[in-house]
Amino acid sequence: MNRITSLFKIKYPIVQGGMVWCSGWKLASAVSNAGGLGLLGAGSMYPEVLQEHIRKCKEATSLPFGVNIPLMYPNVESIIRIIIDEKVPVVFTSAGNPKTWTSFLKDKGITVAHVVSSSKFAVKCEEAGVDAIVAEGFEAGGHNGREETTTMCLIPAVRRVTGLPLLAAGGIGTGEAIVASMALGADGVQIGTRFALTKESSAHPSFKQLCLNLNEGDTKLLLKQLSPTRLVKNDFSSQVEEAEKKGTSIENLRELLGRGRAKKGIFEGDLQEGELEIGQVASLFRSEDNVEKVMNELISEYNGTLSRLKETPFF
């Protein structure tokens, strides 16, 4: 048992990212049942929808699960009230100041983790009193840090400034990557893309199949003036890239983005006009597997990599 498994009361130090339009009760409960920590993605749910998913998740698993809350999203107060009423044991916060809600949530007996993209914000997390930190590198899908620091550089930098339990995120989708993360100072990992492309993910089948056929370089970090977001290259991303090259205003970018663009792409399957968020690591995968198979592969790859390293002298 390590610090992450002890903190969250799980078997393996693997957390499923709370991704918009992917992380419903089916995915979260499947990950928890397989020994990890499943997270519901509150960023794409109205409060009443989140409540429904929490209750269905409770029916589908007796094991711990949590909710990811992007703090910049609307309805945060209503979401937090539901989490408390439903006695959700774990909350991961992101895209905002951890000081805003951490003390309040911890006073209610909730374990709190916060997602950061730099060692500077990791220090602020510790000052805010979080129980764990997720350090997410440039490779990650969806909303990303402005620093564009890769996971391999970010994890040791964060480890130098904090002794808190640390999860590595961004570009992690294999057992080999988990070993690398632990070697760099992480206590566990948060995995998004690999779980977004499983059978239990609520993403549209067309979105999954597109992502399972991506190659290196088929995603790009865009929307840097608003909120940096890694997108699959398509008609919409080309419009964004062209607008950014011309130096368009933030207001015009907001207008181009519009409302519901991520839902259109990820949940409804519009592969040209939708906002298709996925991580770079998607190019490593070609099959839509169920969560149990993915978890088994991660553990097998992890153990196999450790064995291989022990048998391969460095000098």
GROMACS .gro file of C-alpha atoms in nm, residues 72-297:
model
  226
   72MET     CA    1  -1.404   2.805  -1.358
   73TYR     CA    2  -1.731   2.639  -1.463
   74PRO     CA    3  -2.075   2.775  -1.363
   75ASN     CA    4  -2.295   2.610  -1.100
   76VAL     CA    5  -1.996   2.530  -0.875
   77GLU     CA    6  -2.185   2.610  -0.554
   78SER     CA    7  -2.479   2.389  -0.654
   79ILE     CA    8  -2.241   2.108  -0.753
   80ILE     CA    9  -2.059   2.125  -0.420
   81ARG     CA   10  -2.386   2.124  -0.227
   82ILE     CA   11  -2.492   1.805  -0.408
   83ILE     CA   12  -2.154   1.641  -0.343
   84ILE     CA   13  -2.192   1.711   0.028
   85ASP     CA   14  -2.556   1.599   0.039
   86GLU     CA   15  -2.470   1.275  -0.143
   87LYS     CA   16  -2.165   1.214   0.080
   88VAL     CA   17  -1.915   1.179  -0.206
   89PRO     CA   18  -1.583   1.093  -0.036
   90VAL     CA   19  -1.336   1.248  -0.283
   91VAL     CA   20  -1.321   1.570  -0.486
   92PHE     CA   21  -1.062   1.667  -0.745
   93THR     CA   22  -1.061   2.039  -0.829
   94SER     CA   23  -0.900   2.203  -1.130
   95ALA     CA   24  -0.893   2.524  -1.334
   96GLY     CA   25  -0.911   2.762  -1.041
   97ASN     CA   26  -0.775   2.865  -0.702
   98PRO     CA   27  -0.755   2.569  -0.460
   99LYS     CA   28  -0.797   2.802  -0.161
  100THR     CA   29  -1.155   2.879  -0.265
  101TRP     CA   30  -1.312   2.548  -0.162
  102THR     CA   31  -1.048   2.318  -0.009
  103SER     CA   32  -1.102   2.407   0.358
  104PHE     CA   33  -1.479   2.399   0.318
  105LEU     CA   34  -1.471   2.053   0.159
  106LYS     CA   35  -1.223   1.912   0.409
  107ASP     CA   36  -1.437   2.038   0.697
  108LYS     CA   37  -1.712   1.815   0.553
  109GLY     CA   38  -1.481   1.513   0.567
  110ILE     CA   39  -1.403   1.512   0.195
  111THR     CA   40  -1.056   1.423   0.063
  112VAL     CA   41  -0.938   1.694  -0.178
  113ALA     CA   42  -0.685   1.685  -0.463
  114HIS     CA   43  -0.607   1.971  -0.701
  115VAL     CA   44  -0.466   1.969  -1.055
  116VAL     CA   45  -0.169   2.194  -1.138
  117SER     CA   46   0.060   2.255  -1.435
  118SER     CA   47   0.356   2.412  -1.253
  119SER     CA   48   0.558   2.382  -0.933
  120LYS     CA   49   0.451   2.737  -0.840
  121PHE     CA   50   0.088   2.632  -0.821
  122ALA     CA   51   0.185   2.312  -0.640
  123VAL     CA   52   0.317   2.529  -0.358
  124LYS     CA   53  -0.013   2.718  -0.350
  125CYS     CA   54  -0.194   2.383  -0.326
  126GLU     CA   55   0.004   2.286  -0.020
  127GLU     CA   56  -0.067   2.626   0.135
  128ALA     CA   57  -0.439   2.570   0.063
  129GLY     CA   58  -0.431   2.243   0.256
  130VAL     CA   59  -0.509   1.991  -0.019
  131ASP     CA   60  -0.456   1.621   0.054
  132ALA     CA   61  -0.289   1.543  -0.280
  133ILE     CA   62  -0.164   1.715  -0.594
  134VAL     CA   63  -0.209   1.614  -0.958
  135ALA     CA   64   0.075   1.748  -1.174
  136GLU     CA   65  -0.045   1.747  -1.536
  137GLY     CA   66   0.200   1.790  -1.820
  138PHE     CA   67   0.174   1.945  -2.166
  139GLU     CA   68   0.088   1.612  -2.330
  140ALA     CA   69  -0.256   1.600  -2.168
  141GLY     CA   70  -0.582   1.634  -2.356
  142GLY     CA   71  -0.843   1.900  -2.292
  143HIS     CA   72  -0.763   2.207  -2.083
  144ASN     CA   73  -0.393   2.246  -2.026
  145GLY     CA   74  -0.145   2.470  -1.847
  146ARG     CA   75  -0.004   2.784  -2.004
  147GLU     CA   76   0.349   2.680  -1.911
  148GLU     CA   77   0.362   2.397  -2.169
  149THR     CA   78   0.589   2.194  -1.939
  150THR     CA   79   0.608   1.826  -2.028
  151THR     CA   80   0.524   1.560  -1.771
  152MET     CA   81   0.881   1.433  -1.753
  153CYS     CA   82   1.000   1.781  -1.654
  154LEU     CA   83   0.701   1.872  -1.438
  155ILE     CA   84   0.690   1.575  -1.199
  156PRO     CA   85   1.042   1.611  -1.056
  157ALA     CA   86   0.999   1.989  -1.037
  158VAL     CA   87   0.679   1.952  -0.834
  159ARG     CA   88   0.832   1.681  -0.617
  160ARG     CA   89   1.113   1.920  -0.521
  161VAL     CA   90   0.873   2.175  -0.375
  162THR     CA   91   0.618   1.955  -0.198
  163GLY     CA   92   0.608   1.640   0.011
  164LEU     CA   93   0.236   1.584  -0.047
  165PRO     CA   94   0.107   1.270  -0.221
  166LEU     CA   95   0.162   1.332  -0.591
  167LEU     CA   96  -0.019   1.200  -0.898
  168ALA     CA   97   0.141   1.232  -1.240
  169ALA     CA   98  -0.086   1.311  -1.535
  170GLY     CA   99  -0.046   1.391  -1.904
  171GLY     CA  100   0.072   1.137  -2.160
  172ILE     CA  101   0.031   0.839  -1.927
  173GLY     CA  102  -0.154   0.542  -2.072
  174THR     CA  103   0.075   0.240  -2.026
  175GLY     CA  104   0.235   0.049  -1.742
  176GLU     CA  105   0.575   0.162  -1.865
  177ALA     CA  106   0.466   0.525  -1.825
  178ILE     CA  107   0.348   0.452  -1.471
  179VAL     CA  108   0.692   0.313  -1.383
  180ALA     CA  109   0.855   0.624  -1.532
  181SER     CA  110   0.622   0.852  -1.333
  182MET     CA  111   0.702   0.675  -1.009
  183ALA     CA  112   1.075   0.694  -1.084
  184LEU     CA  113   1.040   1.071  -1.126
  185GLY     CA  114   0.881   1.111  -0.784
  186ALA     CA  115   0.508   1.048  -0.828
  187ASP     CA  116   0.314   0.824  -0.589
  188GLY     CA  117   0.057   0.731  -0.852
  189VAL     CA  118  -0.098   0.844  -1.180
  190GLN     CA  119  -0.410   1.002  -1.323
  191ILE     CA  120  -0.504   0.862  -1.663
  192GLY     CA  121  -0.748   1.036  -1.896
  193THR     CA  122  -0.715   0.950  -2.264
  194ARG     CA  123  -0.682   0.573  -2.222
  195PHE     CA  124  -1.006   0.561  -2.022
  196ALA     CA  125  -1.183   0.809  -2.252
  197LEU     CA  126  -1.148   0.551  -2.530
  198THR     CA  127  -1.291   0.254  -2.339
  199LYS     CA  128  -1.628   0.091  -2.393
  200GLU     CA  129  -1.762   0.241  -2.069
  201SER     CA  130  -1.675   0.598  -2.168
  202SER     CA  131  -1.978   0.807  -2.260
  203ALA     CA  132  -1.796   0.968  -2.555
  204HIS     CA  133  -1.956   0.922  -2.897
  205PRO     CA  134  -1.844   0.607  -3.086
  206SER     CA  135  -1.731   0.819  -3.382
  207PHE     CA  136  -1.510   1.029  -3.155
  208LYS     CA  137  -1.354   0.717  -3.004
  209GLN     CA  138  -1.284   0.561  -3.343
  210LEU     CA  139  -1.128   0.880  -3.475
  211CYS     CA  140  -0.899   0.902  -3.171
  212LEU     CA  141  -0.806   0.535  -3.201
  213ASN     CA  142  -0.673   0.608  -3.548
  214LEU     CA  143  -0.466   0.913  -3.462
  215ASN     CA  144  -0.093   0.931  -3.525
  216GLU     CA  145   0.179   1.138  -3.364
  217GLY     CA  146   0.124   1.506  -3.435
  218ASP     CA  147  -0.251   1.478  -3.497
  219THR     CA  148  -0.330   1.694  -3.192
  220LYS     CA  149  -0.228   2.050  -3.110
  221LEU     CA  150  -0.251   2.290  -2.816
  222LEU     CA  151  -0.472   2.582  -2.921
  223LEU     CA  152  -0.700   2.851  -2.769
  224LYS     CA  153  -0.401   2.979  -2.571
  225GLN     CA  154  -0.551   3.324  -2.520
  226LEU     CA  155  -0.863   3.179  -2.359
  227SER     CA  156  -0.781   2.849  -2.191
  228PRO     CA  157  -0.512   2.636  -2.359
  229THR     CA  158  -0.677   2.321  -2.491
  230ARG     CA  159  -0.531   2.021  -2.673
  231LEU     CA  160  -0.746   1.941  -2.977
  232VAL     CA  161  -0.754   1.687  -3.256
  233LYS     CA  162  -0.682   1.861  -3.585
  234ASN     CA  163  -1.008   1.911  -3.778
  235ASP     CA  164  -1.203   2.190  -3.951
  236PHE     CA  165  -1.277   2.364  -3.622
  237SER     CA  166  -0.917   2.351  -3.499
  238SER     CA  167  -0.803   2.489  -3.835
  239GLN     CA  168  -1.041   2.784  -3.791
  240VAL     CA  169  -0.901   2.846  -3.443
  241GLU     CA  170  -0.542   2.821  -3.561
  242GLU     CA  171  -0.604   3.061  -3.849
  243ALA     CA  172  -0.777   3.310  -3.619
  244GLU     CA  173  -0.490   3.294  -3.371
  245LYS     CA  174  -0.233   3.348  -3.647
  246LYS     CA  175  -0.419   3.663  -3.750
  247GLY     CA  176  -0.410   3.790  -3.390
  248THR     CA  177  -0.785   3.787  -3.346
  249SER     CA  178  -0.928   3.926  -3.023
  250ILE     CA  179  -1.030   3.716  -2.724
  251GLU     CA  180  -1.390   3.821  -2.787
  252ASN     CA  181  -1.376   3.687  -3.142
  253LEU     CA  182  -1.224   3.362  -3.021
  254ARG     CA  183  -1.505   3.325  -2.770
  255GLU     CA  184  -1.755   3.383  -3.048
  256LEU     CA  185  -1.583   3.121  -3.266
  257LEU     CA  186  -1.584   2.873  -2.979
  258GLY     CA  187  -1.949   2.941  -2.906
  259ARG     CA  188  -2.151   2.724  -2.670
  260GLY     CA  189  -2.152   2.349  -2.657
  261ARG     CA  190  -1.862   2.300  -2.898
  262ALA     CA  191  -1.702   2.021  -2.690
  263LYS     CA  192  -2.040   1.848  -2.649
  264LYS     CA  193  -2.091   1.867  -3.026
  265GLY     CA  194  -1.760   1.692  -3.088
  266ILE     CA  195  -1.702   1.449  -2.803
  267PHE     CA  196  -2.060   1.356  -2.708
  268GLU     CA  197  -2.252   1.406  -3.032
  269GLY     CA  198  -1.978   1.295  -3.273
  270ASP     CA  199  -1.945   1.596  -3.505
  271LEU     CA  200  -1.588   1.529  -3.612
  272GLN     CA  201  -1.540   1.844  -3.821
  273GLU     CA  202  -1.714   2.128  -3.635
  274GLY     CA  203  -1.679   1.983  -3.284
  275GLU     CA  204  -1.410   2.058  -3.026
  276LEU     CA  205  -1.230   1.723  -3.006
  277GLU     CA  206  -1.023   1.709  -2.688
  278ILE     CA  207  -0.777   1.420  -2.644
  279GLY     CA  208  -0.420   1.366  -2.529
  280GLN     CA  209  -0.110   1.294  -2.735
  281VAL     CA  210  -0.093   0.940  -2.598
  282ALA     CA  211  -0.403   0.844  -2.801
  283SER     CA  212  -0.172   0.758  -3.092
  284LEU     CA  213  -0.051   0.450  -2.899
  285PHE     CA  214  -0.390   0.279  -2.893
  286ARG     CA  215  -0.593   0.111  -3.165
  287SER     CA  216  -0.871  -0.083  -2.992
  288GLU     CA  217  -1.173   0.013  -2.781
  289ASP     CA  218  -1.135  -0.214  -2.478
  290ASN     CA  219  -1.333  -0.237  -2.158
  291VAL     CA  220  -1.199  -0.087  -1.836
  292GLU     CA  221  -1.120  -0.422  -1.675
  293LYS     CA  222  -0.893  -0.518  -1.966
  294VAL     CA  223  -0.720  -0.180  -1.961
  295MET     CA  224  -0.653  -0.201  -1.587
  296ASN     CA  225  -0.520  -0.556  -1.619
  297GLU     CA  226  -0.289  -0.446  -1.900
   0.00000   0.00000   0.00000
